[in-house]
């Protein structure tokens, strides 16, 4: 499971001409699920994300977690995070999980992150063509892979 976490001043998602998510200060998380992922990946990753200190304290140091700033979270599924580009110029998505495996894990991720963070998690629409807009604050962008545990 891969997550691209972006610290944002604001972000929103539009799917099928409907705004499905809209936040102020917080995180936009792009989440890629591969066929080898399971519930352990979800619990490790949500715990890591919730505790991550990427928000500035009073001295301007990245020292605060999302819960300490009252930040909001949007999660967007993105199978292209598992693109392989080692052959040719067209990416292969063979490692990306098929919907029958990915959708339950995506929903579990949303529920588990909500439980970890103590707040409602906003989300895109799984499998939809989405327009994601954000103002990256910093910019701060962190990539985490549950298999590498980094």
JSON list of C-alpha atoms in Angstrom, two decimals:
[
{"chain": "A", "resi": 1, "resn": "UNK", "atom": "CA", "xyz": [0.00, 0.00, 0.00]},
{"chain": "A", "resi": 2, "resn": "UNK", "atom": "CA", "xyz": [1.38, 3.38, -0.99]},
{"chain": "A", "resi": 3, "resn": "UNK", "atom": "CA", "xyz": [0.32, 6.78, 0.22]},
{"chain": "A", "resi": 4, "resn": "UNK", "atom": "CA", "xyz": [1.33, 10.17, -1.05]},
{"chain": "A", "resi": 5, "resn": "UNK", "atom": "CA", "xyz": [0.57, 12.62, 1.75]},
{"chain": "A", "resi": 6, "resn": "UNK", "atom": "CA", "xyz": [0.40, 16.29, 0.94]},
{"chain": "A", "resi": 7, "resn": "UNK", "atom": "CA", "xyz": [0.09, 18.97, 3.59]},
{"chain": "A", "resi": 8, "resn": "UNK", "atom": "CA", "xyz": [-2.49, 21.38, 2.24]},
{"chain": "A", "resi": 9, "resn": "UNK", "atom": "CA", "xyz": [-3.96, 24.79, 2.99]},
{"chain": "A", "resi": 10, "resn": "UNK", "atom": "CA", "xyz": [-7.07, 23.63, 1.13]},
{"chain": "A", "resi": 11, "resn": "UNK", "atom": "CA", "xyz": [-8.18, 20.86, -1.21]},
{"chain": "A", "resi": 12, "resn": "UNK", "atom": "CA", "xyz": [-11.27, 19.55, -2.93]},
{"chain": "A", "resi": 13, "resn": "UNK", "atom": "CA", "xyz": [-12.34, 16.68, -5.17]},
{"chain": "A", "resi": 14, "resn": "UNK", "atom": "CA", "xyz": [-14.89, 16.74, -7.97]},
{"chain": "A", "resi": 15, "resn": "UNK", "atom": "CA", "xyz": [-16.26, 13.46, -9.35]},
{"chain": "A", "resi": 16, "resn": "UNK", "atom": "CA", "xyz": [-19.01, 13.30, -11.97]},
{"chain": "A", "resi": 17, "resn": "UNK", "atom": "CA", "xyz": [-19.48, 17.09, -11.68]},
{"chain": "A", "resi": 18, "resn": "UNK", "atom": "CA", "xyz": [-20.15, 16.79, -7.92]},
{"chain": "A", "resi": 19, "resn": "UNK", "atom": "CA", "xyz": [-17.87, 18.10, -5.21]},
{"chain": "A", "resi": 20, "resn": "UNK", "atom": "CA", "xyz": [-17.37, 14.99, -3.05]},
{"chain": "A", "resi": 21, "resn": "UNK", "atom": "CA", "xyz": [-14.80, 16.41, -0.65]},
{"chain": "A", "resi": 22, "resn": "UNK", "atom": "CA", "xyz": [-13.71, 19.87, 0.46]},
{"chain": "A", "resi": 23, "resn": "UNK", "atom": "CA", "xyz": [-11.27, 20.74, 3.25]},
{"chain": "A", "resi": 24, "resn": "UNK", "atom": "CA", "xyz": [-9.23, 23.58, 4.65]},
{"chain": "A", "resi": 25, "resn": "UNK", "atom": "CA", "xyz": [-5.91, 23.02, 6.41]},
{"chain": "A", "resi": 26, "resn": "UNK", "atom": "CA", "xyz": [-4.94, 19.35, 6.63]},
{"chain": "A", "resi": 27, "resn": "UNK", "atom": "CA", "xyz": [-3.85, 16.44, 4.44]},
{"chain": "A", "resi": 28, "resn": "UNK", "atom": "CA", "xyz": [-4.70, 15.19, 1.00]},
{"chain": "A", "resi": 29, "resn": "UNK", "atom": "CA", "xyz": [-3.79, 11.49, 0.84]},
{"chain": "A", "resi": 30, "resn": "UNK", "atom": "CA", "xyz": [-3.49, 9.68, -2.49]},
{"chain": "A", "resi": 31, "resn": "UNK", "atom": "CA", "xyz": [-3.78, 5.95, -1.76]},
{"chain": "A", "resi": 32, "resn": "UNK", "atom": "CA", "xyz": [-2.62, 3.12, -4.00]},
{"chain": "A", "resi": 33, "resn": "UNK", "atom": "CA", "xyz": [-3.55, -0.47, -3.14]},
{"chain": "A", "resi": 34, "resn": "UNK", "atom": "CA", "xyz": [-1.72, -3.47, -4.58]},
{"chain": "A", "resi": 35, "resn": "UNK", "atom": "CA", "xyz": [-2.89, -7.07, -4.77]},
{"chain": "A", "resi": 36, "resn": "UNK", "atom": "CA", "xyz": [-0.52, -8.12, -1.94]},
{"chain": "A", "resi": 37, "resn": "UNK", "atom": "CA", "xyz": [-2.00, -5.61, 0.54]},
{"chain": "A", "resi": 38, "resn": "UNK", "atom": "CA", "xyz": [-4.17, -6.61, 3.49]},
{"chain": "A", "resi": 39, "resn": "UNK", "atom": "CA", "xyz": [-5.57, -5.34, 6.80]},
{"chain": "A", "resi": 40, "resn": "UNK", "atom": "CA", "xyz": [-2.11, -5.23, 8.42]},
{"chain": "A", "resi": 41, "resn": "UNK", "atom": "CA", "xyz": [-1.01, -2.70, 5.81]},
{"chain": "A", "resi": 42, "resn": "UNK", "atom": "CA", "xyz": [-4.05, -0.56, 6.60]},
{"chain": "A", "resi": 43, "resn": "UNK", "atom": "CA", "xyz": [-3.51, -0.56, 10.36]},
{"chain": "A", "resi": 44, "resn": "UNK", "atom": "CA", "xyz": [0.21, 0.19, 10.07]},
{"chain": "A", "resi": 45, "resn": "UNK", "atom": "CA", "xyz": [-0.31, 2.97, 7.51]},
{"chain": "A", "resi": 46, "resn": "UNK", "atom": "CA", "xyz": [-3.22, 4.71, 9.25]},
{"chain": "A", "resi": 47, "resn": "UNK", "atom": "CA", "xyz": [-1.35, 4.69, 12.53]},
{"chain": "A", "resi": 48, "resn": "UNK", "atom": "CA", "xyz": [1.74, 6.16, 10.85]},
{"chain": "A", "resi": 49, "resn": "UNK", "atom": "CA", "xyz": [-0.26, 8.85, 9.05]},
{"chain": "A", "resi": 50, "resn": "UNK", "atom": "CA", "xyz": [-2.19, 9.89, 12.14]},
{"chain": "A", "resi": 51, "resn": "UNK", "atom": "CA", "xyz": [0.99, 10.28, 14.22]},
{"chain": "A", "resi": 52, "resn": "UNK", "atom": "CA", "xyz": [3.05, 11.97, 11.50]},
{"chain": "A", "resi": 53, "resn": "UNK", "atom": "CA", "xyz": [4.36, 15.35, 12.65]},
{"chain": "A", "resi": 54, "resn": "UNK", "atom": "CA", "xyz": [4.31, 17.43, 9.48]},
{"chain": "A", "resi": 55, "resn": "UNK", "atom": "CA", "xyz": [2.59, 20.58, 10.74]},
{"chain": "A", "resi": 56, "resn": "UNK", "atom": "CA", "xyz": [4.47, 23.56, 12.10]},
{"chain": "A", "resi": 57, "resn": "UNK", "atom": "CA", "xyz": [4.53, 24.46, 15.77]},
{"chain": "A", "resi": 58, "resn": "UNK", "atom": "CA", "xyz": [4.84, 28.00, 17.15]},
{"chain": "A", "resi": 59, "resn": "UNK", "atom": "CA", "xyz": [8.55, 28.03, 16.27]},
{"chain": "A", "resi": 60, "resn": "UNK", "atom": "CA", "xyz": [7.99, 27.04, 12.64]},
{"chain": "A", "resi": 61, "resn": "UNK", "atom": "CA", "xyz": [9.26, 23.47, 13.08]},
{"chain": "A", "resi": 62, "resn": "UNK", "atom": "CA", "xyz": [7.37, 20.48, 11.72]},
{"chain": "A", "resi": 63, "resn": "UNK", "atom": "CA", "xyz": [6.46, 19.13, 15.12]},
{"chain": "A", "resi": 64, "resn": "UNK", "atom": "CA", "xyz": [2.68, 18.69, 15.21]},
{"chain": "A", "resi": 65, "resn": "UNK", "atom": "CA", "xyz": [0.37, 15.87, 14.10]},
{"chain": "A", "resi": 66, "resn": "UNK", "atom": "CA", "xyz": [-2.92, 16.38, 12.27]},
{"chain": "A", "resi": 67, "resn": "UNK", "atom": "CA", "xyz": [-4.94, 15.94, 15.47]},
{"chain": "A", "resi": 68, "resn": "UNK", "atom": "CA", "xyz": [-2.94, 18.67, 17.22]},
{"chain": "A", "resi": 69, "resn": "UNK", "atom": "CA", "xyz": [-3.87, 21.29, 14.64]},
{"chain": "A", "resi": 70, "resn": "UNK", "atom": "CA", "xyz": [-7.49, 20.24, 14.16]},
{"chain": "A", "resi": 71, "resn": "UNK", "atom": "CA", "xyz": [-6.74, 19.51, 10.50]},
{"chain": "A", "resi": 72, "resn": "UNK", "atom": "CA", "xyz": [-8.99, 17.80, 8.01]},
{"chain": "A", "resi": 73, "resn": "UNK", "atom": "CA", "xyz": [-8.27, 14.84, 5.71]},
{"chain": "A", "resi": 74, "resn": "UNK", "atom": "CA", "xyz": [-9.25, 13.81, 2.19]},
{"chain": "A", "resi": 75, "resn": "UNK", "atom": "CA", "xyz": [-8.35, 10.35, 0.86]},
{"chain": "A", "resi": 76, "resn": "UNK", "atom": "CA", "xyz": [-8.36, 9.67, -2.89]},
{"chain": "A", "resi": 77, "resn": "UNK", "atom": "CA", "xyz": [-7.81, 6.21, -4.39]},
{"chain": "A", "resi": 78, "resn": "UNK", "atom": "CA", "xyz": [-5.10, 6.20, -7.03]},
{"chain": "A", "resi": 79, "resn": "UNK", "atom": "CA", "xyz": [-4.08, 2.90, -8.61]},
{"chain": "A", "resi": 80, "resn": "UNK", "atom": "CA", "xyz": [-1.42, 4.67, -10.69]},
{"chain": "A", "resi": 81, "resn": "UNK", "atom": "CA", "xyz": [0.81, 4.86, -7.60]},
{"chain": "A", "resi": 82, "resn": "UNK", "atom": "CA", "xyz": [1.72, 1.25, -8.42]},
{"chain": "A", "resi": 83, "resn": "UNK", "atom": "CA", "xyz": [2.80, 1.98, -11.98]},
{"chain": "A", "resi": 84, "resn": "UNK", "atom": "CA", "xyz": [5.82, 0.10, -13.26]},
{"chain": "A", "resi": 85, "resn": "UNK", "atom": "CA", "xyz": [7.85, 1.93, -15.88]},
{"chain": "A", "resi": 86, "resn": "UNK", "atom": "CA", "xyz": [10.74, -0.48, -16.31]},
{"chain": "A", "resi": 87, "resn": "UNK", "atom": "CA", "xyz": [9.66, -1.64, -19.80]},
{"chain": "A", "resi": 88, "resn": "UNK", "atom": "CA", "xyz": [8.93, 0.81, -22.58]},
{"chain": "A", "resi": 89, "resn": "UNK", "atom": "CA", "xyz": [7.11, 4.09, -22.21]},
{"chain": "A", "resi": 90, "resn": "UNK", "atom": "CA", "xyz": [3.62, 2.94, -21.29]},
{"chain": "A", "resi": 91, "resn": "UNK", "atom": "CA", "xyz": [3.24, 2.26, -17.55]},
{"chain": "A", "resi": 92, "resn": "UNK", "atom": "CA", "xyz": [2.09, -1.17, -16.42]},
{"chain": "A", "resi": 93, "resn": "UNK", "atom": "CA", "xyz": [-0.34, -1.43, -13.52]},
{"chain": "A", "resi": 94, "resn": "UNK", "atom": "CA", "xyz": [0.00, -5.16, -12.87]},
{"chain": "A", "resi": 95, "resn": "UNK", "atom": "CA", "xyz": [0.75, -4.65, -9.15]},
{"chain": "A", "resi": 96, "resn": "UNK", "atom": "CA", "xyz": [-2.36, -2.52, -8.60]},
{"chain": "A", "resi": 97, "resn": "UNK", "atom": "CA", "xyz": [-5.19, -4.42, -6.93]},
{"chain": "A", "resi": 98, "resn": "UNK", "atom": "CA", "xyz": [-8.33, -5.24, -8.85]},
{"chain": "A", "resi": 99, "resn": "UNK", "atom": "CA", "xyz": [-11.48, -3.51, -7.58]},
{"chain": "A", "resi": 100, "resn": "UNK", "atom": "CA", "xyz": [-12.85, -6.63, -5.84]},
{"chain": "A", "resi": 101, "resn": "UNK", "atom": "CA", "xyz": [-9.76, -6.59, -3.59]},
{"chain": "A", "resi": 102, "resn": "UNK", "atom": "CA", "xyz": [-9.07, -2.85, -3.51]},
{"chain": "A", "resi": 103, "resn": "UNK", "atom": "CA", "xyz": [-12.54, -1.49, -2.68]},
{"chain": "A", "resi": 104, "resn": "UNK", "atom": "CA", "xyz": [-12.95, -3.34, 0.65]},
{"chain": "A", "resi": 105, "resn": "UNK", "atom": "CA", "xyz": [-9.40, -2.33, 1.69]},
{"chain": "A", "resi": 106, "resn": "UNK", "atom": "CA", "xyz": [-10.03, 1.28, 0.63]},
{"chain": "A", "resi": 107, "resn": "UNK", "atom": "CA", "xyz": [-13.22, 1.38, 2.70]},
{"chain": "A", "resi": 108, "resn": "UNK", "atom": "CA", "xyz": [-11.42, -0.27, 5.65]},
{"chain": "A", "resi": 109, "resn": "UNK", "atom": "CA", "xyz": [-8.65, 2.33, 5.31]},
{"chain": "A", "resi": 110, "resn": "UNK", "atom": "CA", "xyz": [-11.21, 5.17, 5.48]},
{"chain": "A", "resi": 111, "resn": "UNK", "atom": "CA", "xyz": [-12.92, 3.63, 8.53]},
{"chain": "A", "resi": 112, "resn": "UNK", "atom": "CA", "xyz": [-9.66, 2.88, 10.32]},
{"chain": "A", "resi": 113, "resn": "UNK", "atom": "CA", "xyz": [-8.22, 6.35, 9.66]},
{"chain": "A", "resi": 114, "resn": "UNK", "atom": "CA", "xyz": [-11.45, 7.88, 10.94]},
{"chain": "A", "resi": 115, "resn": "UNK", "atom": "CA", "xyz": [-11.15, 5.81, 14.11]},
{"chain": "A", "resi": 116, "resn": "UNK", "atom": "CA", "xyz": [-7.43, 6.67, 14.53]},
{"chain": "A", "resi": 117, "resn": "UNK", "atom": "CA", "xyz": [-7.93, 10.38, 13.93]},
{"chain": "A", "resi": 118, "resn": "UNK", "atom": "CA", "xyz": [-11.25, 10.82, 15.73]},
{"chain": "A", "resi": 119, "resn": "UNK", "atom": "CA", "xyz": [-12.68, 12.80, 12.85]},
{"chain": "A", "resi": 120, "resn": "UNK", "atom": "CA", "xyz": [-14.79, 12.29, 9.74]},
{"chain": "A", "resi": 121, "resn": "UNK", "atom": "CA", "xyz": [-12.63, 11.49, 6.71]},
{"chain": "A", "resi": 122, "resn": "UNK", "atom": "CA", "xyz": [-13.67, 12.92, 3.37]},
{"chain": "A", "resi": 123, "resn": "UNK", "atom": "CA", "xyz": [-12.99, 10.94, 0.22]},
{"chain": "A", "resi": 124, "resn": "UNK", "atom": "CA", "xyz": [-13.04, 10.82, -3.52]},
{"chain": "A", "resi": 125, "resn": "UNK", "atom": "CA", "xyz": [-15.10, 8.23, -5.42]},
{"chain": "A", "resi": 126, "resn": "UNK", "atom": "CA", "xyz": [-13.29, 4.92, -5.96]},
{"chain": "A", "resi": 127, "resn": "UNK", "atom": "CA", "xyz": [-12.67, 4.27, -9.66]},
{"chain": "A", "resi": 128, "resn": "UNK", "atom": "CA", "xyz": [-14.19, 7.56, -10.83]},
{"chain": "A", "resi": 129, "resn": "UNK", "atom": "CA", "xyz": [-12.54, 10.11, -13.07]},
{"chain": "A", "resi": 130, "resn": "UNK", "atom": "CA", "xyz": [-11.83, 12.83, -10.51]},
{"chain": "A", "resi": 131, "resn": "UNK", "atom": "CA", "xyz": [-10.53, 16.36, -10.58]},
{"chain": "A", "resi": 132, "resn": "UNK", "atom": "CA", "xyz": [-8.38, 16.95, -7.50]},
{"chain": "A", "resi": 133, "resn": "UNK", "atom": "CA", "xyz": [-7.42, 20.50, -6.60]},
{"chain": "A", "resi": 134, "resn": "UNK", "atom": "CA", "xyz": [-5.11, 21.46, -3.79]},
{"chain": "A", "resi": 135, "resn": "UNK", "atom": "CA", "xyz": [-2.91, 24.17, -2.41]},
{"chain": "A", "resi": 136, "resn": "UNK", "atom": "CA", "xyz": [0.18, 22.30, -1.19]},
{"chain": "A", "resi": 137, "resn": "UNK", "atom": "CA", "xyz": [1.40, 24.01, 1.98]},
{"chain": "A", "resi": 138, "resn": "UNK", "atom": "CA", "xyz": [5.16, 24.21, 2.22]},
{"chain": "A", "resi": 139, "resn": "UNK", "atom": "CA", "xyz": [5.26, 22.37, -0.13]},
{"chain": "A", "resi": 140, "resn": "UNK", "atom": "CA", "xyz": [5.27, 19.25, 2.02]},
{"chain": "A", "resi": 141, "resn": "UNK", "atom": "CA", "xyz": [4.82, 15.90, 0.28]},
{"chain": "A", "resi": 142, "resn": "UNK", "atom": "CA", "xyz": [5.63, 12.57, 1.96]},
{"chain": "A", "resi": 143, "resn": "UNK", "atom": "CA", "xyz": [5.55, 9.14, 0.30]},
{"chain": "A", "resi": 144, "resn": "UNK", "atom": "CA", "xyz": [4.99, 6.07, 2.48]},
{"chain": "A", "resi": 145, "resn": "UNK", "atom": "CA", "xyz": [5.04, 2.41, 1.43]},
{"chain": "A", "resi": 146, "resn": "UNK", "atom": "CA", "xyz": [3.61, -0.15, 3.86]},
{"chain": "A", "resi": 147, "resn": "UNK", "atom": "CA", "xyz": [5.70, -2.98, 2.42]},
{"chain": "A", "resi": 148, "resn": "UNK", "atom": "CA", "xyz": [8.98, -1.09, 2.93]},
{"chain": "A", "resi": 149, "resn": "UNK", "atom": "CA", "xyz": [7.69, 0.30, 6.25]},
{"chain": "A", "resi": 150, "resn": "UNK", "atom": "CA", "xyz": [8.99, 3.72, 5.25]}
]
